């Protein structure tokens, strides 16, 4: 029981970058765009965020710089996949490879340089609750921002006109275009938002989760974020549940490596993907609507001239 608050706090820290990146990709896919470049955008955000924080001695500026770096890489993806209508799968994979190489170049001078921790925020009263108070209500500012983002994304997508137009574009871009909806503009905004979230998630990794930079530090978290969107099947609450489940498995994997859990760490590493496959099988066998993907997902849109 004495270790429980520390374990819960570790799970929230491990889950936050996955949740932020997955929320951004969720919005992108609801608009009908498949962006496989999340991993590249995260690693660029981690490198640029750490570099900016070291050069300015400001972790807050580093988080902002990382988010903007991810959005800039997303703009490149949008120009290719939305503006020129290139294949979205190939473009996303190319952006991931570009991001990994670019991040290694940007972060090379900063390898091994530590950063001081960001001071946590404590919510008055709530942070004094036994066990869950120190774990959930005394945390870094980005964790609380992720909670706001959950509510904002769910509200905008399901309760606003902008969310209705975005989902209409994702379901059938041809019909939306015939009704006068600016398909490419909406998809551009969605992709930029997804890049902003991926970059912020990467900066969180280097500035809060590990507090140092090393090449390849995202370690496939961008792909896990993509798996979370599949696991969510179009529902934000499933996305949140999956992110914290994956975060818990990440913490369990670390304990397994230290010998505190009598299970192979490799099994715990593979378990999130196994659970995603089982969830997809359940959705298919139960007769529900596939993976909940948008009807026009991955299909390039070229307006009639």
mmCIF file of C-alpha atoms in Angstrom:
data_model
loop_
_atom_site.group_PDB
_atom_site.id
_atom_site.type_symbol
_atom_site.label_atom_id
_atom_site.label_comp_id
_atom_site.label_asym_id
_atom_site.label_seq_id
_atom_site.Cartn_x
_atom_site.Cartn_y
_atom_site.Cartn_z
ATOM 1 C CA UNK A 1 0.000 0.000 0.000
ATOM 2 C CA UNK A 2 2.891 2.358 0.664
ATOM 3 C CA UNK A 3 4.177 1.796 -2.882
ATOM 4 C CA UNK A 4 0.757 2.126 -4.540
ATOM 5 C CA UNK A 5 0.818 5.949 -4.964
ATOM 6 C CA UNK A 6 4.264 5.714 -6.565
ATOM 7 C CA UNK A 7 3.103 2.952 -8.928
ATOM 8 C CA UNK A 8 -0.025 4.908 -9.915
ATOM 9 C CA UNK A 9 2.065 8.038 -10.527
ATOM 10 C CA UNK A 10 4.454 6.001 -12.703
ATOM 11 C CA UNK A 11 1.533 4.685 -14.759
ATOM 12 C CA UNK A 12 0.156 8.182 -15.382
ATOM 13 C CA UNK A 13 3.568 9.436 -16.505
ATOM 14 C CA UNK A 14 4.055 6.452 -18.823
ATOM 15 C CA UNK A 15 0.536 6.765 -20.263
ATOM 16 C CA UNK A 16 0.475 10.542 -20.842
ATOM 17 C CA UNK A 17 2.637 10.677 -24.011
ATOM 18 C CA UNK A 18 0.732 7.720 -25.482
ATOM 19 C CA UNK A 19 -2.585 9.387 -24.701
ATOM 20 C CA UNK A 20 -1.624 12.771 -26.166
ATOM 21 C CA UNK A 21 -0.247 11.281 -29.399
ATOM 22 C CA UNK A 22 -3.244 8.950 -29.747
ATOM 23 C CA UNK A 23 -5.725 11.797 -29.232
ATOM 24 C CA UNK A 24 -4.110 13.697 -32.098
ATOM 25 C CA UNK A 25 -4.133 10.654 -34.385
ATOM 26 C CA UNK A 26 -7.754 9.961 -33.414
ATOM 27 C CA UNK A 27 -8.780 13.374 -34.743
ATOM 28 C CA UNK A 28 -6.712 12.839 -37.899
ATOM 29 C CA UNK A 29 -8.349 9.495 -38.630
ATOM 30 C CA UNK A 30 -11.855 10.800 -37.932
ATOM 31 C CA UNK A 31 -11.127 13.261 -40.777
ATOM 32 C CA UNK A 32 -10.324 10.343 -43.098
ATOM 33 C CA UNK A 33 -6.527 10.646 -43.128
ATOM 34 C CA UNK A 34 -4.209 7.794 -42.177
ATOM 35 C CA UNK A 35 -0.972 9.246 -40.814
ATOM 36 C CA UNK A 36 1.651 6.584 -40.147
ATOM 37 C CA UNK A 37 4.257 9.256 -39.452
ATOM 38 C CA UNK A 38 3.359 9.626 -35.754
ATOM 39 C CA UNK A 39 6.582 7.938 -34.664
ATOM 40 C CA UNK A 40 8.679 10.347 -36.738
ATOM 41 C CA UNK A 41 6.793 13.382 -35.453
ATOM 42 C CA UNK A 42 7.200 12.225 -31.854
ATOM 43 C CA UNK A 43 10.959 11.718 -32.134
ATOM 44 C CA UNK A 44 11.432 15.095 -33.847
ATOM 45 C CA UNK A 45 9.373 16.712 -31.083
ATOM 46 C CA UNK A 46 11.543 14.985 -28.476
ATOM 47 C CA UNK A 47 14.786 16.178 -30.092
ATOM 48 C CA UNK A 48 13.682 19.736 -30.832
ATOM 49 C CA UNK A 49 11.986 20.114 -27.465
ATOM 50 C CA UNK A 50 15.056 18.970 -25.565
ATOM 51 C CA UNK A 51 17.401 21.104 -27.660
ATOM 52 C CA UNK A 52 15.230 24.198 -27.187
ATOM 53 C CA UNK A 53 14.961 23.566 -23.429
ATOM 54 C CA UNK A 54 18.742 23.255 -23.059
ATOM 55 C CA UNK A 55 19.510 26.326 -25.189
ATOM 56 C CA UNK A 56 16.941 28.549 -23.462
ATOM 57 C CA UNK A 57 17.053 26.848 -20.031
ATOM 58 C CA UNK A 58 13.250 26.667 -20.136
ATOM 59 C CA UNK A 59 11.370 23.376 -20.161
ATOM 60 C CA UNK A 60 8.124 25.208 -20.933
ATOM 61 C CA UNK A 61 9.660 26.670 -24.077
ATOM 62 C CA UNK A 62 11.021 23.219 -24.895
ATOM 63 C CA UNK A 63 7.528 21.693 -24.738
ATOM 64 C CA UNK A 64 6.233 24.427 -27.043
ATOM 65 C CA UNK A 65 9.137 23.994 -29.467
ATOM 66 C CA UNK A 66 8.625 20.227 -29.557
ATOM 67 C CA UNK A 67 4.925 20.615 -30.319
ATOM 68 C CA UNK A 68 5.646 23.111 -33.109
ATOM 69 C CA UNK A 69 8.332 20.821 -34.563
ATOM 70 C CA UNK A 70 5.823 17.984 -34.758
ATOM 71 C CA UNK A 71 3.301 20.283 -36.407
ATOM 72 C CA UNK A 72 5.907 21.412 -38.964
ATOM 73 C CA UNK A 73 6.598 17.807 -39.936
ATOM 74 C CA UNK A 74 2.843 17.231 -40.129
ATOM 75 C CA UNK A 75 2.630 20.176 -42.542
ATOM 76 C CA UNK A 76 5.063 18.359 -44.840
ATOM 77 C CA UNK A 77 2.823 15.294 -44.657
ATOM 78 C CA UNK A 78 -0.261 17.408 -45.387
ATOM 79 C CA UNK A 79 1.328 19.043 -48.444
ATOM 80 C CA UNK A 80 2.137 15.626 -49.881
ATOM 81 C CA UNK A 81 -0.856 13.528 -48.830
ATOM 82 C CA UNK A 82 -3.594 16.177 -48.979
ATOM 83 C CA UNK A 83 -2.267 18.783 -51.408
ATOM 84 C CA UNK A 84 -0.704 16.443 -53.984
ATOM 85 C CA UNK A 85 -2.810 13.385 -53.046
ATOM 86 C CA UNK A 86 0.122 10.995 -52.649
ATOM 87 C CA UNK A 87 -0.358 7.571 -51.093
ATOM 88 C CA UNK A 88 -0.947 8.193 -47.385
ATOM 89 C CA UNK A 89 0.650 4.966 -46.177
ATOM 90 C CA UNK A 90 3.860 5.478 -48.164
ATOM 91 C CA UNK A 91 4.022 9.168 -47.215
ATOM 92 C CA UNK A 92 3.586 8.431 -43.501
ATOM 93 C CA UNK A 93 6.275 5.762 -43.534
ATOM 94 C CA UNK A 94 8.634 8.128 -45.375
ATOM 95 C CA UNK A 95 7.984 10.833 -42.778
ATOM 96 C CA UNK A 96 8.786 8.380 -39.988
ATOM 97 C CA UNK A 97 12.138 7.523 -41.577
ATOM 98 C CA UNK A 98 12.846 11.222 -42.177
ATOM 99 C CA UNK A 99 11.920 12.077 -38.599
ATOM 100 C CA UNK A 100 14.206 9.435 -37.119
ATOM 101 C CA UNK A 101 17.174 10.677 -39.142
ATOM 102 C CA UNK A 102 16.423 14.352 -38.543
ATOM 103 C CA UNK A 103 16.011 13.829 -34.803
ATOM 104 C CA UNK A 104 19.354 12.048 -34.602
ATOM 105 C CA UNK A 105 21.025 14.986 -36.323
ATOM 106 C CA UNK A 106 19.331 17.641 -34.159
ATOM 107 C CA UNK A 107 19.856 15.808 -30.888
ATOM 108 C CA UNK A 108 23.473 14.715 -31.433
ATOM 109 C CA UNK A 109 25.020 17.671 -29.504
ATOM 110 C CA UNK A 110 22.712 17.075 -26.511
ATOM 111 C CA UNK A 111 23.229 13.373 -25.811
ATOM 112 C CA UNK A 112 23.894 12.769 -22.130
ATOM 113 C CA UNK A 113 22.852 16.237 -20.931
ATOM 114 C CA UNK A 114 20.288 15.953 -18.102
ATOM 115 C CA UNK A 115 17.402 18.320 -17.468
ATOM 116 C CA UNK A 116 15.990 19.267 -14.051
ATOM 117 C CA UNK A 117 12.468 18.032 -13.327
ATOM 118 C CA UNK A 118 9.462 20.269 -13.904
ATOM 119 C CA UNK A 119 7.818 21.299 -10.644
ATOM 120 C CA UNK A 120 4.559 19.356 -10.142
ATOM 121 C CA UNK A 121 1.206 21.019 -9.648
ATOM 122 C CA UNK A 122 -0.892 20.066 -6.642
ATOM 123 C CA UNK A 123 -4.653 20.603 -6.670
ATOM 124 C CA UNK A 124 -5.687 22.018 -3.265
ATOM 125 C CA UNK A 125 -7.645 19.522 -1.219
ATOM 126 C CA UNK A 126 -7.677 16.748 -3.819
ATOM 127 C CA UNK A 127 -3.939 16.159 -3.552
ATOM 128 C CA UNK A 128 -4.425 15.297 0.146
ATOM 129 C CA UNK A 129 -6.681 12.312 -0.566
ATOM 130 C CA UNK A 130 -4.952 9.113 0.615
ATOM 131 C CA UNK A 131 -3.316 6.948 -2.066
ATOM 132 C CA UNK A 132 -4.925 8.488 -5.179
ATOM 133 C CA UNK A 133 -4.296 12.097 -4.168
ATOM 134 C CA UNK A 134 -0.495 12.078 -4.538
ATOM 135 C CA UNK A 135 -0.739 9.956 -7.698
ATOM 136 C CA UNK A 136 -3.478 11.764 -9.637
ATOM 137 C CA UNK A 137 -3.747 15.265 -8.218
ATOM 138 C CA UNK A 138 -0.073 16.111 -7.691
ATOM 139 C CA UNK A 139 1.498 15.748 -11.116
ATOM 140 C CA UNK A 140 3.239 17.618 -13.930
ATOM 141 C CA UNK A 141 1.275 20.310 -15.814
ATOM 142 C CA UNK A 142 1.149 18.295 -19.060
ATOM 143 C CA UNK A 143 -0.725 15.489 -17.291
ATOM 144 C CA UNK A 144 -3.472 17.933 -16.324
ATOM 145 C CA UNK A 145 -3.386 19.332 -19.875
ATOM 146 C CA UNK A 146 -4.000 15.804 -21.190
ATOM 147 C CA UNK A 147 -7.156 15.578 -19.070
ATOM 148 C CA UNK A 148 -8.387 18.847 -20.599
ATOM 149 C CA UNK A 149 -7.552 17.541 -24.076
ATOM 150 C CA UNK A 150 -9.609 14.395 -23.476
ATOM 151 C CA UNK A 151 -12.693 16.426 -22.642
ATOM 152 C CA UNK A 152 -12.066 18.956 -25.426
ATOM 153 C CA UNK A 153 -11.587 16.345 -28.174
ATOM 154 C CA UNK A 154 -14.661 14.373 -27.092
ATOM 155 C CA UNK A 155 -16.796 17.515 -26.888
ATOM 156 C CA UNK A 156 -15.670 19.017 -30.196
ATOM 157 C CA UNK A 157 -16.049 15.790 -32.162
ATOM 158 C CA UNK A 158 -19.455 14.860 -30.780
ATOM 159 C CA UNK A 159 -21.138 18.126 -29.740
ATOM 160 C CA UNK A 160 -20.077 20.854 -32.156
ATOM 161 C CA UNK A 161 -20.669 21.751 -35.791
ATOM 162 C CA UNK A 162 -16.923 21.661 -36.472
ATOM 163 C CA UNK A 163 -16.781 18.086 -35.200
ATOM 164 C CA UNK A 164 -19.781 17.117 -37.311
ATOM 165 C CA UNK A 165 -18.135 18.521 -40.452
ATOM 166 C CA UNK A 166 -14.868 16.756 -39.644
ATOM 167 C CA UNK A 167 -16.612 13.422 -39.184
ATOM 168 C CA UNK A 168 -18.638 13.968 -42.354
ATOM 169 C CA UNK A 169 -15.421 14.525 -44.308
ATOM 170 C CA UNK A 170 -13.997 11.334 -42.875
ATOM 171 C CA UNK A 171 -17.047 9.229 -43.613
ATOM 172 C CA UNK A 172 -17.600 10.315 -47.227
ATOM 173 C CA UNK A 173 -15.398 13.066 -48.618
ATOM 174 C CA UNK A 174 -17.155 13.075 -52.004
ATOM 175 C CA UNK A 175 -20.579 13.750 -50.483
ATOM 176 C CA UNK A 176 -19.138 16.358 -48.121
ATOM 177 C CA UNK A 177 -17.475 18.130 -51.051
ATOM 178 C CA UNK A 178 -20.754 18.082 -53.011
ATOM 179 C CA UNK A 179 -22.414 19.853 -50.080
ATOM 180 C CA UNK A 180 -19.771 22.589 -50.132
ATOM 181 C CA UNK A 181 -17.679 21.393 -47.195
ATOM 182 C CA UNK A 182 -13.979 22.377 -47.595
ATOM 183 C CA UNK A 183 -12.613 18.834 -47.403
ATOM 184 C CA UNK A 184 -8.915 19.556 -47.864
ATOM 185 C CA UNK A 185 -8.919 22.514 -45.472
ATOM 186 C CA UNK A 186 -10.569 20.482 -42.700
ATOM 187 C CA UNK A 187 -8.138 17.627 -43.257
ATOM 188 C CA UNK A 188 -5.232 20.070 -43.164
ATOM 189 C CA UNK A 189 -6.332 21.415 -39.788
ATOM 190 C CA UNK A 190 -6.799 17.872 -38.458
ATOM 191 C CA UNK A 191 -3.339 16.762 -39.616
ATOM 192 C CA UNK A 192 -1.710 19.859 -38.106
ATOM 193 C CA UNK A 193 -3.459 19.190 -34.806
ATOM 194 C CA UNK A 194 -2.288 15.584 -34.892
ATOM 195 C CA UNK A 195 1.297 16.713 -35.528
ATOM 196 C CA UNK A 196 1.085 19.235 -32.693
ATOM 197 C CA UNK A 197 -0.038 16.501 -30.298
ATOM 198 C CA UNK A 198 2.622 14.048 -31.505
ATOM 199 C CA UNK A 199 5.344 16.680 -31.084
ATOM 200 C CA UNK A 200 4.102 17.540 -27.590
ATOM 201 C CA UNK A 201 4.088 13.850 -26.676
ATOM 202 C CA UNK A 202 7.681 13.524 -27.882
ATOM 203 C CA UNK A 203 8.792 16.598 -25.934
ATOM 204 C CA UNK A 204 7.091 15.122 -22.864
ATOM 205 C CA UNK A 205 9.223 12.011 -23.225
ATOM 206 C CA UNK A 206 12.535 13.871 -23.297
ATOM 207 C CA UNK A 207 11.719 16.651 -20.817
ATOM 208 C CA UNK A 208 9.477 14.967 -18.223
ATOM 209 C CA UNK A 209 9.432 11.180 -18.616
ATOM 210 C CA UNK A 210 13.186 10.575 -18.993
ATOM 211 C CA UNK A 211 14.660 14.113 -18.718
ATOM 212 C CA UNK A 212 17.436 13.346 -21.204
ATOM 213 C CA UNK A 213 17.833 12.832 -24.944
ATOM 214 C CA UNK A 214 18.962 9.661 -26.677
ATOM 215 C CA UNK A 215 18.469 8.523 -30.292
ATOM 216 C CA UNK A 216 15.428 6.309 -30.768
ATOM 217 C CA UNK A 217 14.052 7.146 -27.342
ATOM 218 C CA UNK A 218 10.432 6.962 -28.532
ATOM 219 C CA UNK A 219 10.998 3.176 -28.838
ATOM 220 C CA UNK A 220 7.910 2.540 -30.957
ATOM 221 C CA UNK A 221 5.503 4.649 -28.900
ATOM 222 C CA UNK A 222 4.224 6.271 -32.094
ATOM 223 C CA UNK A 223 3.180 2.846 -33.351
ATOM 224 C CA UNK A 224 1.573 2.096 -29.987
ATOM 225 C CA UNK A 225 -0.435 5.327 -30.356
ATOM 226 C CA UNK A 226 -1.649 4.085 -33.738
ATOM 227 C CA UNK A 227 -2.594 0.752 -32.156
ATOM 228 C CA UNK A 228 -4.511 2.638 -29.466
ATOM 229 C CA UNK A 229 -6.613 4.392 -32.111
ATOM 230 C CA UNK A 230 -7.485 0.990 -33.570
ATOM 231 C CA UNK A 231 -8.239 -0.340 -30.086
ATOM 232 C CA UNK A 232 -10.487 2.672 -29.394
ATOM 233 C CA UNK A 233 -12.728 1.879 -32.406
ATOM 234 C CA UNK A 234 -13.796 5.512 -32.691
ATOM 235 C CA UNK A 235 -14.488 6.111 -28.982
ATOM 236 C CA UNK A 236 -12.415 8.534 -26.917
ATOM 237 C CA UNK A 237 -13.114 6.709 -23.648
ATOM 238 C CA UNK A 238 -11.643 3.534 -25.084
ATOM 239 C CA UNK A 239 -8.617 5.537 -26.134
ATOM 240 C CA UNK A 240 -8.103 6.724 -22.558
ATOM 241 C CA UNK A 241 -8.620 3.224 -21.161
ATOM 242 C CA UNK A 242 -6.157 1.751 -23.652
ATOM 243 C CA UNK A 243 -3.530 4.421 -22.987
ATOM 244 C CA UNK A 244 -3.537 3.794 -19.242
ATOM 245 C CA UNK A 245 -3.601 0.044 -19.785
ATOM 246 C CA UNK A 246 -0.545 0.303 -22.036
ATOM 247 C CA UNK A 247 1.068 2.637 -19.506
ATOM 248 C CA UNK A 248 0.511 0.069 -16.774
ATOM 249 C CA UNK A 249 2.083 -2.629 -18.919
ATOM 250 C CA UNK A 250 5.071 -0.350 -19.559
ATOM 251 C CA UNK A 251 5.607 0.064 -15.814
ATOM 252 C CA UNK A 252 5.151 -3.679 -15.304
ATOM 253 C CA UNK A 253 7.764 -4.330 -17.984
ATOM 254 C CA UNK A 254 10.271 -2.145 -16.125
ATOM 255 C CA UNK A 255 9.593 -4.025 -12.884
ATOM 256 C CA UNK A 256 9.992 -7.325 -14.742
ATOM 257 C CA UNK A 257 13.384 -6.227 -16.028
ATOM 258 C CA UNK A 258 14.395 -5.445 -12.435
ATOM 259 C CA UNK A 259 13.272 -8.887 -11.333
ATOM 260 C CA UNK A 260 10.367 -7.634 -9.223
ATOM 261 C CA UNK A 261 7.812 -9.543 -11.333
ATOM 262 C CA UNK A 262 8.223 -13.189 -12.178
ATOM 263 C CA UNK A 263 7.338 -12.766 -15.863
ATOM 264 C CA UNK A 264 9.581 -12.243 -18.907
ATOM 265 C CA UNK A 265 9.797 -8.551 -19.842
ATOM 266 C CA UNK A 266 9.523 -9.527 -23.532
ATOM 267 C CA UNK A 267 6.084 -11.027 -22.869
ATOM 268 C CA UNK A 268 4.909 -7.820 -21.211
ATOM 269 C CA UNK A 269 6.273 -5.795 -24.159
ATOM 270 C CA UNK A 270 4.262 -7.868 -26.629
ATOM 271 C CA UNK A 271 1.106 -8.004 -24.499
ATOM 272 C CA UNK A 272 -0.370 -4.618 -25.622
ATOM 273 C CA UNK A 273 -0.251 -5.676 -29.273
ATOM 274 C CA UNK A 274 -1.714 -9.083 -28.472
ATOM 275 C CA UNK A 275 -4.567 -7.371 -26.628
ATOM 276 C CA UNK A 276 -5.188 -5.085 -29.620
ATOM 277 C CA UNK A 277 -5.446 -8.103 -31.935
ATOM 278 C CA UNK A 278 -7.839 -9.821 -29.526
ATOM 279 C CA UNK A 279 -9.962 -6.662 -29.330
ATOM 280 C CA UNK A 280 -10.210 -6.508 -33.125
ATOM 281 C CA UNK A 281 -11.183 -10.179 -33.249
ATOM 282 C CA UNK A 282 -13.868 -9.553 -30.639
ATOM 283 C CA UNK A 283 -15.281 -6.638 -32.632
ATOM 284 C CA UNK A 284 -15.344 -8.732 -35.806
ATOM 285 C CA UNK A 285 -16.873 -11.860 -34.218
ATOM 286 C CA UNK A 286 -19.504 -9.891 -32.283
ATOM 287 C CA UNK A 287 -20.782 -8.375 -35.542
ATOM 288 C CA UNK A 288 -19.994 -4.792 -34.651
ATOM 289 C CA UNK A 289 -18.781 -2.318 -37.217
ATOM 290 C CA UNK A 290 -15.221 -3.429 -37.904
ATOM 291 C CA UNK A 291 -12.660 -1.200 -36.226
ATOM 292 C CA UNK A 292 -14.847 1.907 -36.153
ATOM 293 C CA UNK A 293 -12.692 3.509 -38.849
ATOM 294 C CA UNK A 294 -13.984 6.394 -40.953
ATOM 295 C CA UNK A 295 -15.465 5.401 -44.313
ATOM 296 C CA UNK A 296 -12.947 7.407 -46.360
ATOM 297 C CA UNK A 297 -9.919 6.567 -44.223
ATOM 298 C CA UNK A 298 -6.732 6.487 -46.278
ATOM 299 C CA UNK A 299 -8.446 7.471 -49.519
ATOM 300 C CA UNK A 300 -6.882 10.459 -51.312
ATOM 301 C CA UNK A 301 -9.272 13.252 -52.237
ATOM 302 C CA UNK A 302 -8.926 15.095 -55.552
ATOM 303 C CA UNK A 303 -11.697 17.675 -56.091
ATOM 304 C CA UNK A 304 -13.370 17.831 -59.471
ATOM 305 C CA UNK A 305 -12.060 20.670 -61.600
#
